[in-house]
mmCIF file of C-alpha atoms in Angstrom:
data_model
loop_
_atom_site.group_PDB
_atom_site.id
_atom_site.type_symbol
_atom_site.label_atom_id
_atom_site.label_comp_id
_atom_site.label_asym_id
_atom_site.label_seq_id
_atom_site.Cartn_x
_atom_site.Cartn_y
_atom_site.Cartn_z
ATOM 1 C CA MET A 1 92.733 71.908 117.117
ATOM 2 C CA PRO A 2 93.117 73.313 113.757
ATOM 3 C CA ALA A 3 89.918 74.102 111.921
ATOM 4 C CA MET A 4 90.953 71.932 108.786
ATOM 5 C CA ASN A 5 91.439 68.158 109.156
ATOM 6 C CA ILE A 6 95.017 67.875 107.982
ATOM 7 C CA THR A 7 98.541 67.475 109.221
ATOM 8 C CA PRO A 8 99.689 71.395 109.447
ATOM 9 C CA LEU A 9 103.156 72.428 108.677
ATOM 10 C CA PRO A 10 105.120 75.190 110.013
ATOM 11 C CA TYR A 11 104.493 78.410 108.204
ATOM 12 C CA ALA A 12 108.252 78.954 107.291
ATOM 13 C CA ALA A 13 108.181 75.376 105.735
ATOM 14 C CA LEU A 14 106.910 76.929 102.405
ATOM 15 C CA ALA A 15 108.213 79.549 100.398
ATOM 16 C CA PRO A 16 106.408 83.034 100.338
ATOM 17 C CA ASP A 17 105.131 82.520 96.850
ATOM 18 C CA GLN A 18 103.349 79.229 97.965
ATOM 19 C CA ILE A 19 101.226 80.702 100.578
ATOM 20 C CA GLY A 20 97.681 81.323 99.546
ATOM 21 C CA ILE A 21 96.132 81.403 96.299
ATOM 22 C CA ARG A 22 97.046 84.444 93.918
ATOM 23 C CA PRO A 23 94.185 86.600 92.346
ATOM 24 C CA PRO A 24 94.065 85.844 88.221
ATOM 25 C CA ASP A 25 94.643 89.488 87.033
ATOM 26 C CA GLY A 26 96.674 91.359 89.389
ATOM 27 C CA ARG A 27 98.014 91.354 93.063
ATOM 28 C CA LEU A 28 98.020 94.069 95.704
ATOM 29 C CA PRO A 29 101.619 94.606 97.124
ATOM 30 C CA ALA A 30 102.762 93.036 100.223
ATOM 31 C CA ASP A 31 102.995 96.376 102.066
ATOM 32 C CA ILE A 32 99.474 97.498 102.394
ATOM 33 C CA ARG A 33 97.889 98.562 105.465
ATOM 34 C CA ILE A 34 94.475 99.345 106.940
ATOM 35 C CA GLY A 35 93.931 103.048 107.720
ATOM 36 C CA THR A 36 90.811 104.638 109.157
ATOM 37 C CA VAL A 37 87.417 103.260 109.934
ATOM 38 C CA ALA A 38 84.254 105.435 109.872
ATOM 39 C CA LEU A 39 81.255 104.480 111.655
ATOM 40 C CA GLN A 40 77.861 105.667 111.914
ATOM 41 C CA ILE A 41 76.516 105.887 115.391
ATOM 42 C CA ALA A 42 73.644 106.924 117.378
ATOM 43 C CA ASP A 43 75.040 109.050 120.151
ATOM 44 C CA LEU A 44 78.341 110.429 120.364
ATOM 45 C CA ALA A 45 78.792 110.897 124.042
ATOM 46 C CA ARG A 46 77.474 107.463 124.594
ATOM 47 C CA SER A 47 80.041 105.904 122.092
ATOM 48 C CA LEU A 48 83.034 108.199 123.501
ATOM 49 C CA ALA A 49 82.363 106.533 126.913
ATOM 50 C CA PHE A 50 82.812 102.982 125.388
ATOM 51 C CA TYR A 51 85.648 103.995 122.850
ATOM 52 C CA GLU A 52 87.599 106.000 125.449
ATOM 53 C CA ASP A 53 87.117 104.650 128.732
ATOM 54 C CA VAL A 54 86.671 100.742 127.880
ATOM 55 C CA LEU A 55 89.061 100.558 124.568
ATOM 56 C CA GLY A 56 91.383 103.252 125.364
ATOM 57 C CA PHE A 57 91.253 105.408 122.351
ATOM 58 C CA GLN A 58 92.227 109.092 122.747
ATOM 59 C CA VAL A 59 90.100 111.855 121.072
ATOM 60 C CA LEU A 60 92.291 113.781 118.551
ATOM 61 C CA ARG A 61 89.716 116.129 117.280
ATOM 62 C CA ARG A 62 86.069 116.851 117.692
ATOM 63 C CA SER A 63 83.373 118.758 115.781
ATOM 64 C CA GLU A 64 80.004 119.653 117.232
ATOM 65 C CA GLY A 65 76.841 118.708 115.461
ATOM 66 C CA THR A 66 74.937 121.120 113.003
ATOM 67 C CA PRO A 67 71.428 121.076 111.656
ATOM 68 C CA ALA A 68 72.698 119.487 108.501
ATOM 69 C CA ALA A 69 75.141 117.159 110.133
ATOM 70 C CA GLY A 70 75.992 115.292 113.405
ATOM 71 C CA ALA A 71 78.760 115.718 115.798
ATOM 72 C CA VAL A 72 82.193 113.911 114.617
ATOM 73 C CA ALA A 73 85.160 112.702 116.548
ATOM 74 C CA GLU A 74 88.520 111.365 115.398
ATOM 75 C CA LEU A 75 89.932 108.797 117.580
ATOM 76 C CA GLY A 76 93.487 107.494 117.669
ATOM 77 C CA ALA A 77 96.243 105.565 119.820
ATOM 78 C CA ALA A 78 98.777 107.166 122.104
ATOM 79 C CA GLY A 79 101.470 109.159 120.394
ATOM 80 C CA SER A 80 99.865 109.589 117.100
ATOM 81 C CA GLU A 81 97.849 112.177 115.223
ATOM 82 C CA GLN A 82 96.785 109.566 112.927
ATOM 83 C CA ALA A 83 92.905 108.728 113.207
ATOM 84 C CA LEU A 84 92.199 105.065 113.595
ATOM 85 C CA LEU A 85 88.641 105.430 114.201
ATOM 86 C CA VAL A 86 85.973 108.334 113.028
ATOM 87 C CA LEU A 87 82.692 108.357 114.734
ATOM 88 C CA HIS A 88 79.738 110.120 112.969
ATOM 89 C CA GLU A 89 76.839 110.824 115.171
ATOM 90 C CA GLN A 90 73.323 110.351 113.403
ATOM 91 C CA LEU A 91 70.551 110.771 115.955
ATOM 92 C CA GLY A 92 68.067 108.068 115.728
ATOM 93 C CA VAL A 93 69.889 105.335 113.936
ATOM 94 C CA ARG A 94 68.800 101.780 114.806
ATOM 95 C CA PRO A 95 71.479 99.504 116.625
ATOM 96 C CA VAL A 96 72.786 96.487 114.919
ATOM 97 C CA PRO A 97 70.387 93.432 115.522
ATOM 98 C CA ARG A 98 71.722 90.259 117.366
ATOM 99 C CA ARG A 99 71.748 88.342 114.077
ATOM 100 C CA GLY A 100 73.685 90.953 112.287
ATOM 101 C CA LEU A 101 73.135 92.924 108.937
ATOM 102 C CA LEU A 102 75.177 92.545 105.757
ATOM 103 C CA GLY A 103 77.801 94.700 106.017
ATOM 104 C CA LEU A 104 80.264 95.042 108.820
ATOM 105 C CA TYR A 105 80.798 92.235 110.988
ATOM 106 C CA HIS A 106 83.598 93.575 113.086
ATOM 107 C CA PHE A 107 86.662 95.938 112.730
ATOM 108 C CA ALA A 108 89.967 94.607 114.417
ATOM 109 C CA ILE A 109 92.354 96.612 116.625
ATOM 110 C CA LEU A 110 95.783 95.176 116.687
ATOM 111 C CA LEU A 111 97.729 95.490 119.627
ATOM 112 C CA PRO A 112 101.526 95.489 119.413
ATOM 113 C CA SER A 113 102.206 92.630 122.005
ATOM 114 C CA ARG A 114 100.864 89.902 124.240
ATOM 115 C CA ALA A 115 101.374 92.010 127.257
ATOM 116 C CA ASP A 116 99.309 94.930 125.750
ATOM 117 C CA LEU A 117 96.610 92.402 125.470
ATOM 118 C CA GLY A 118 97.051 90.847 128.934
ATOM 119 C CA ARG A 119 96.704 94.535 130.381
ATOM 120 C CA PHE A 120 93.673 95.179 128.092
ATOM 121 C CA LEU A 121 92.091 92.104 129.501
ATOM 122 C CA ARG A 122 92.640 92.880 133.092
ATOM 123 C CA HIS A 123 91.296 96.561 132.500
ATOM 124 C CA VAL A 124 88.046 95.306 131.188
ATOM 125 C CA HIS A 125 87.737 92.574 133.867
ATOM 126 C CA VAL A 126 88.097 95.441 136.593
ATOM 127 C CA LEU A 127 85.378 97.436 134.484
ATOM 128 C CA GLY A 128 82.982 94.331 134.474
ATOM 129 C CA VAL A 129 82.804 94.539 130.704
ATOM 130 C CA ARG A 130 81.619 91.134 129.138
ATOM 131 C CA ILE A 131 83.965 89.843 126.325
ATOM 132 C CA GLY A 132 84.482 86.932 124.055
ATOM 133 C CA SER A 133 87.690 85.491 123.356
ATOM 134 C CA SER A 134 89.379 82.833 121.146
ATOM 135 C CA ASP A 135 92.942 81.640 120.096
ATOM 136 C CA HIS A 136 92.928 81.575 116.349
ATOM 137 C CA LEU A 137 96.610 79.839 116.374
ATOM 138 C CA TYR A 138 98.026 82.816 114.535
ATOM 139 C CA SER A 139 96.452 85.412 116.899
ATOM 140 C CA GLU A 140 94.864 85.633 120.535
ATOM 141 C CA ALA A 141 91.747 87.846 120.144
ATOM 142 C CA THR A 142 88.940 89.142 122.268
ATOM 143 C CA TYR A 143 85.518 90.516 121.339
ATOM 144 C CA LEU A 144 83.339 93.348 122.711
ATOM 145 C CA THR A 145 80.155 95.158 121.454
ATOM 146 C CA ASP A 146 79.735 98.975 121.657
ATOM 147 C CA PRO A 147 76.759 100.739 122.650
ATOM 148 C CA ASP A 148 75.240 100.347 118.925
ATOM 149 C CA GLY A 149 75.705 96.734 118.584
ATOM 150 C CA ILE A 150 78.813 97.146 116.388
ATOM 151 C CA THR A 151 81.366 94.203 117.288
ATOM 152 C CA VAL A 152 85.156 95.318 117.955
ATOM 153 C CA GLU A 153 88.024 92.589 118.035
ATOM 154 C CA VAL A 154 91.042 93.497 120.053
ATOM 155 C CA TYR A 155 93.805 91.127 119.330
ATOM 156 C CA ARG A 156 97.355 90.524 119.103
ATOM 157 C CA ASP A 157 99.428 88.524 116.423
ATOM 158 C CA ARG A 158 101.655 85.581 117.297
ATOM 159 C CA PRO A 159 105.087 85.736 115.234
ATOM 160 C CA ARG A 160 104.809 84.000 111.866
ATOM 161 C CA SER A 161 107.268 81.402 113.024
ATOM 162 C CA GLU A 162 104.343 80.082 115.039
ATOM 163 C CA TRP A 163 101.763 80.082 112.377
ATOM 164 C CA GLN A 164 100.855 76.746 110.580
ATOM 165 C CA VAL A 165 99.774 75.938 106.824
ATOM 166 C CA SER A 166 98.767 73.120 105.043
ATOM 167 C CA GLU A 167 100.645 71.670 101.940
ATOM 168 C CA GLN A 168 98.494 73.491 99.624
ATOM 169 C CA GLY A 169 99.535 76.864 101.316
ATOM 170 C CA GLU A 170 96.547 77.525 103.445
ATOM 171 C CA ILE A 171 96.749 79.290 106.637
ATOM 172 C CA GLN A 172 95.444 77.510 109.485
ATOM 173 C CA SER A 173 93.009 78.723 111.804
ATOM 174 C CA ALA A 174 91.106 77.642 115.004
ATOM 175 C CA LEU A 175 88.499 78.758 117.554
ATOM 176 C CA ASP A 176 90.536 77.359 120.503
ATOM 177 C CA PRO A 177 89.882 78.695 124.267
ATOM 178 C CA LEU A 178 92.035 81.573 124.934
ATOM 179 C CA ASP A 179 94.788 80.770 127.634
ATOM 180 C CA LEU A 180 93.755 83.701 129.743
ATOM 181 C CA PRO A 181 96.310 82.918 132.746
ATOM 182 C CA ALA A 182 99.180 83.040 130.439
ATOM 183 C CA VAL A 183 97.986 86.089 128.582
ATOM 184 C CA LEU A 184 97.362 87.875 131.890
ATOM 185 C CA GLN A 185 100.748 86.798 132.980
ATOM 186 C CA ALA A 186 102.420 88.383 130.071
ATOM 187 C CA ALA A 187 101.106 91.782 131.355
ATOM 188 C CA GLY A 188 103.383 91.896 134.383
ATOM 189 C CA ASP A 189 102.507 94.570 136.967
ATOM 190 C CA THR A 190 102.133 97.393 134.194
ATOM 191 C CA ARG A 191 98.681 98.905 134.078
ATOM 192 C CA TRP A 192 96.625 99.512 130.994
ATOM 193 C CA GLN A 193 96.722 103.143 130.127
ATOM 194 C CA GLY A 194 94.986 103.226 126.704
ATOM 195 C CA LEU A 195 95.833 101.960 123.384
ATOM 196 C CA PRO A 196 99.759 101.870 123.119
ATOM 197 C CA ALA A 197 101.911 103.371 120.516
ATOM 198 C CA GLY A 198 101.959 101.120 117.592
ATOM 199 C CA THR A 199 98.237 100.244 117.562
ATOM 200 C CA THR A 200 96.858 99.689 114.275
ATOM 201 C CA ILE A 201 93.642 98.486 112.560
ATOM 202 C CA GLY A 202 94.524 94.871 111.782
ATOM 203 C CA HIS A 203 91.915 93.579 109.609
ATOM 204 C CA MET A 204 88.260 94.308 108.380
ATOM 205 C CA HIS A 205 85.512 91.426 108.580
ATOM 206 C CA PHE A 206 82.400 91.635 106.748
ATOM 207 C CA TYR A 207 78.898 89.613 106.599
ATOM 208 C CA THR A 208 78.268 89.069 102.850
ATOM 209 C CA GLY A 209 75.421 87.422 100.942
ATOM 210 C CA SER A 210 77.590 85.285 98.677
ATOM 211 C CA LEU A 211 81.211 83.979 99.174
ATOM 212 C CA ALA A 212 81.474 83.824 95.314
ATOM 213 C CA GLN A 213 80.394 87.425 94.972
ATOM 214 C CA ALA A 214 82.765 88.373 97.914
ATOM 215 C CA ALA A 215 85.711 86.703 96.191
ATOM 216 C CA ALA A 216 84.918 88.371 92.931
ATOM 217 C CA PHE A 217 85.304 91.834 94.502
ATOM 218 C CA TYR A 218 87.950 91.328 97.004
ATOM 219 C CA HIS A 219 90.155 88.528 95.504
ATOM 220 C CA ALA A 220 89.687 88.352 91.716
ATOM 221 C CA ALA A 221 89.226 92.138 91.250
ATOM 222 C CA LEU A 222 90.867 94.075 94.307
ATOM 223 C CA GLY A 223 93.758 91.587 94.320
ATOM 224 C CA LEU A 224 94.019 90.036 97.716
ATOM 225 C CA ASP A 225 95.197 86.467 97.867
ATOM 226 C CA LYS A 226 92.701 83.892 99.142
ATOM 227 C CA VAL A 227 94.762 82.569 102.466
ATOM 228 C CA THR A 228 92.179 80.454 104.374
ATOM 229 C CA TRP A 229 89.268 78.826 102.250
ATOM 230 C CA SER A 230 88.237 75.848 104.256
ATOM 231 C CA LEU A 231 86.406 77.431 107.073
ATOM 232 C CA PRO A 232 82.552 76.562 106.797
ATOM 233 C CA GLY A 233 80.964 79.752 105.287
ATOM 234 C CA ALA A 234 84.062 81.886 105.460
ATOM 235 C CA LEU A 235 86.805 83.057 103.268
ATOM 236 C CA PHE A 236 89.885 85.137 104.328
ATOM 237 C CA VAL A 237 91.957 87.180 102.014
ATOM 238 C CA SER A 238 95.296 89.253 102.589
ATOM 239 C CA ALA A 239 98.496 90.406 101.082
ATOM 240 C CA GLY A 240 101.993 89.707 102.036
ATOM 241 C CA GLY A 241 101.123 86.204 103.423
ATOM 242 C CA TYR A 242 99.308 87.788 106.398
ATOM 243 C CA HIS A 243 96.299 85.660 108.006
ATOM 244 C CA HIS A 244 93.841 88.161 106.888
ATOM 245 C CA HIS A 245 93.437 91.655 105.911
ATOM 246 C CA VAL A 246 89.806 90.938 105.227
ATOM 247 C CA GLY A 247 87.541 88.252 106.520
ATOM 248 C CA LEU A 248 84.212 87.342 104.626
ATOM 249 C CA ASN A 249 81.341 85.252 105.660
ATOM 250 C CA VAL A 250 77.862 84.348 104.949
ATOM 251 C CA TRP A 251 76.804 83.770 108.621
ATOM 252 C CA ALA A 252 74.089 86.383 108.421
ATOM 253 C CA ALA A 253 72.925 85.542 104.934
ATOM 254 C CA GLY A 254 69.296 86.302 104.288
ATOM 255 C CA SER A 255 69.668 89.421 106.579
ATOM 256 C CA PRO A 256 69.149 92.912 105.017
ATOM 257 C CA ALA A 257 72.033 95.060 104.211
ATOM 258 C CA ALA A 258 72.652 97.921 106.645
ATOM 259 C CA THR A 259 71.162 101.326 105.548
ATOM 260 C CA ALA A 260 71.325 104.895 106.285
ATOM 261 C CA GLN A 261 68.954 104.198 109.188
ATOM 262 C CA ASP A 262 71.291 101.872 110.910
ATOM 263 C CA ALA A 263 74.411 101.741 112.795
ATOM 264 C CA ARG A 264 76.944 100.702 110.447
ATOM 265 C CA LEU A 265 80.261 101.292 108.647
ATOM 266 C CA LEU A 266 80.452 104.265 106.351
ATOM 267 C CA SER A 267 84.027 103.690 104.972
ATOM 268 C CA TRP A 268 87.391 102.137 105.399
ATOM 269 C CA GLU A 269 90.823 102.865 104.269
ATOM 270 C CA LEU A 270 93.378 100.709 102.474
ATOM 271 C CA TRP A 271 96.749 102.203 102.061
ATOM 272 C CA LEU A 272 99.040 101.367 99.126
ATOM 273 C CA PRO A 273 102.622 102.218 98.661
ATOM 274 C CA ASP A 274 102.169 104.247 95.489
ATOM 275 C CA ALA A 275 99.755 105.636 92.916
ATOM 276 C CA ALA A 276 100.630 102.846 90.357
ATOM 277 C CA SER A 277 99.583 100.056 92.595
ATOM 278 C CA ARG A 278 96.175 101.894 93.601
ATOM 279 C CA ASP A 279 95.409 102.918 90.048
ATOM 280 C CA ALA A 280 95.926 99.292 89.013
ATOM 281 C CA ALA A 281 93.766 98.175 91.790
ATOM 282 C CA ALA A 282 90.904 100.644 90.896
ATOM 283 C CA ALA A 283 91.124 99.669 87.240
ATOM 284 C CA ARG A 284 90.616 95.823 87.907
ATOM 285 C CA LEU A 285 87.534 96.732 90.169
ATOM 286 C CA GLN A 286 86.245 98.919 87.295
ATOM 287 C CA GLN A 287 87.012 96.194 84.557
ATOM 288 C CA ALA A 288 85.107 93.563 86.957
ATOM 289 C CA GLY A 289 82.212 95.667 86.855
ATOM 290 C CA PHE A 290 82.581 97.321 90.358
ATOM 291 C CA PRO A 291 82.472 101.136 89.624
ATOM 292 C CA THR A 292 85.047 103.554 91.177
ATOM 293 C CA GLU A 293 85.096 107.144 91.553
ATOM 294 C CA PRO A 294 87.488 109.841 92.522
ATOM 295 C CA ALA A 295 87.082 111.053 96.184
ATOM 296 C CA PRO A 296 88.797 113.696 98.431
ATOM 297 C CA GLU A 297 90.402 110.855 100.363
ATOM 298 C CA GLY A 298 91.523 108.785 97.208
ATOM 299 C CA ILE A 299 89.614 106.330 94.912
ATOM 300 C CA ALA A 300 86.305 105.065 96.316
ATOM 301 C CA ALA A 301 84.715 101.777 95.697
ATOM 302 C CA THR A 302 81.613 100.048 97.220
ATOM 303 C CA ASP A 303 81.354 96.313 97.301
ATOM 304 C CA PRO A 304 77.831 94.557 96.683
ATOM 305 C CA TRP A 305 76.723 95.065 100.392
ATOM 306 C CA GLY A 306 77.567 98.521 100.654
ATOM 307 C CA ASN A 307 80.821 98.657 102.424
ATOM 308 C CA ARG A 308 82.838 101.817 100.961
ATOM 309 C CA LEU A 309 86.416 101.349 100.506
ATOM 310 C CA LEU A 310 88.905 104.299 100.014
ATOM 311 C CA LEU A 311 92.130 103.262 98.186
ATOM 312 C CA ARG A 312 94.862 105.565 99.424
ATOM 313 C CA THR A 313 98.449 106.126 98.907
ATOM 314 C CA ASP A 314 101.364 106.824 101.302
ATOM 315 C CA GLY A 315 102.234 109.976 99.082
ATOM 316 C CA GLU A 316 98.615 111.200 100.136
ATOM 317 C CA ARG A 317 99.419 110.517 103.854
ATOM 318 C CA ALA A 318 102.623 112.978 103.444
ATOM 319 C CA ARG A 319 100.439 115.627 101.958
ATOM 320 C CA HIS A 320 98.205 115.464 104.742
#
């Protein structure tokens, strides 16, 4: 059932400029994408056993630890040298408690097709890995927890022709049961061979202490549209009419924020098409009272709960 008590419309029933609520002072371009996610974890060998063997990442590059810094591994999908995930070992960091810490709720791996999701589900079932799952109307999703207690979503998107919206342009979401037999059937006889070519980081989702503060940073200043705003305790924002590039919730409100002593998110990248759109976003953040600073990877900003965002451009990707 839809999460909101309305009569939904097909997504295509509304014009693109009727989807969502635009930010007041400037909007990110439609063709943004999420880049590399960097995590701090306690034991690199233990984490690699999960991220390689269970999730299907490939190790692209690896450096051993030194007295000053822990070991680091860059991970990606088949056929690409672009890192989707970087694991930074910091011995002794605490696992994420069951209730969560303000900061990362989960990062989400977007598979190219329903068949890929079916192959992944069959793979983790054979391994005996416990997962959660849900049908969100616009996507079919599974959830796993890594050895440090960090949650990872693995999902596939439905075509936008199957999405639903309200008359007000709110993208409709749900927590329906996943149709597991149909997803497995889509896999056919092909075996899972790791994350396939075309896999990306589809979205980020954060525990926050206040949806108003979260909207001030991600919507009003950064420039993402509000696209789902009626879910209890949650707000989803995106560019280009996507169901969400960033999820925000207050489901762990009252918990402390993740610190340097915790397994946590270190940074995540948002890629913009050009320097003009990157600089405009950075200027809006600065004007709204969220400091930005130049970084080797682009322009850095940090949200009120310590989530470090790196604004990058396609020109920088070409130079690297």
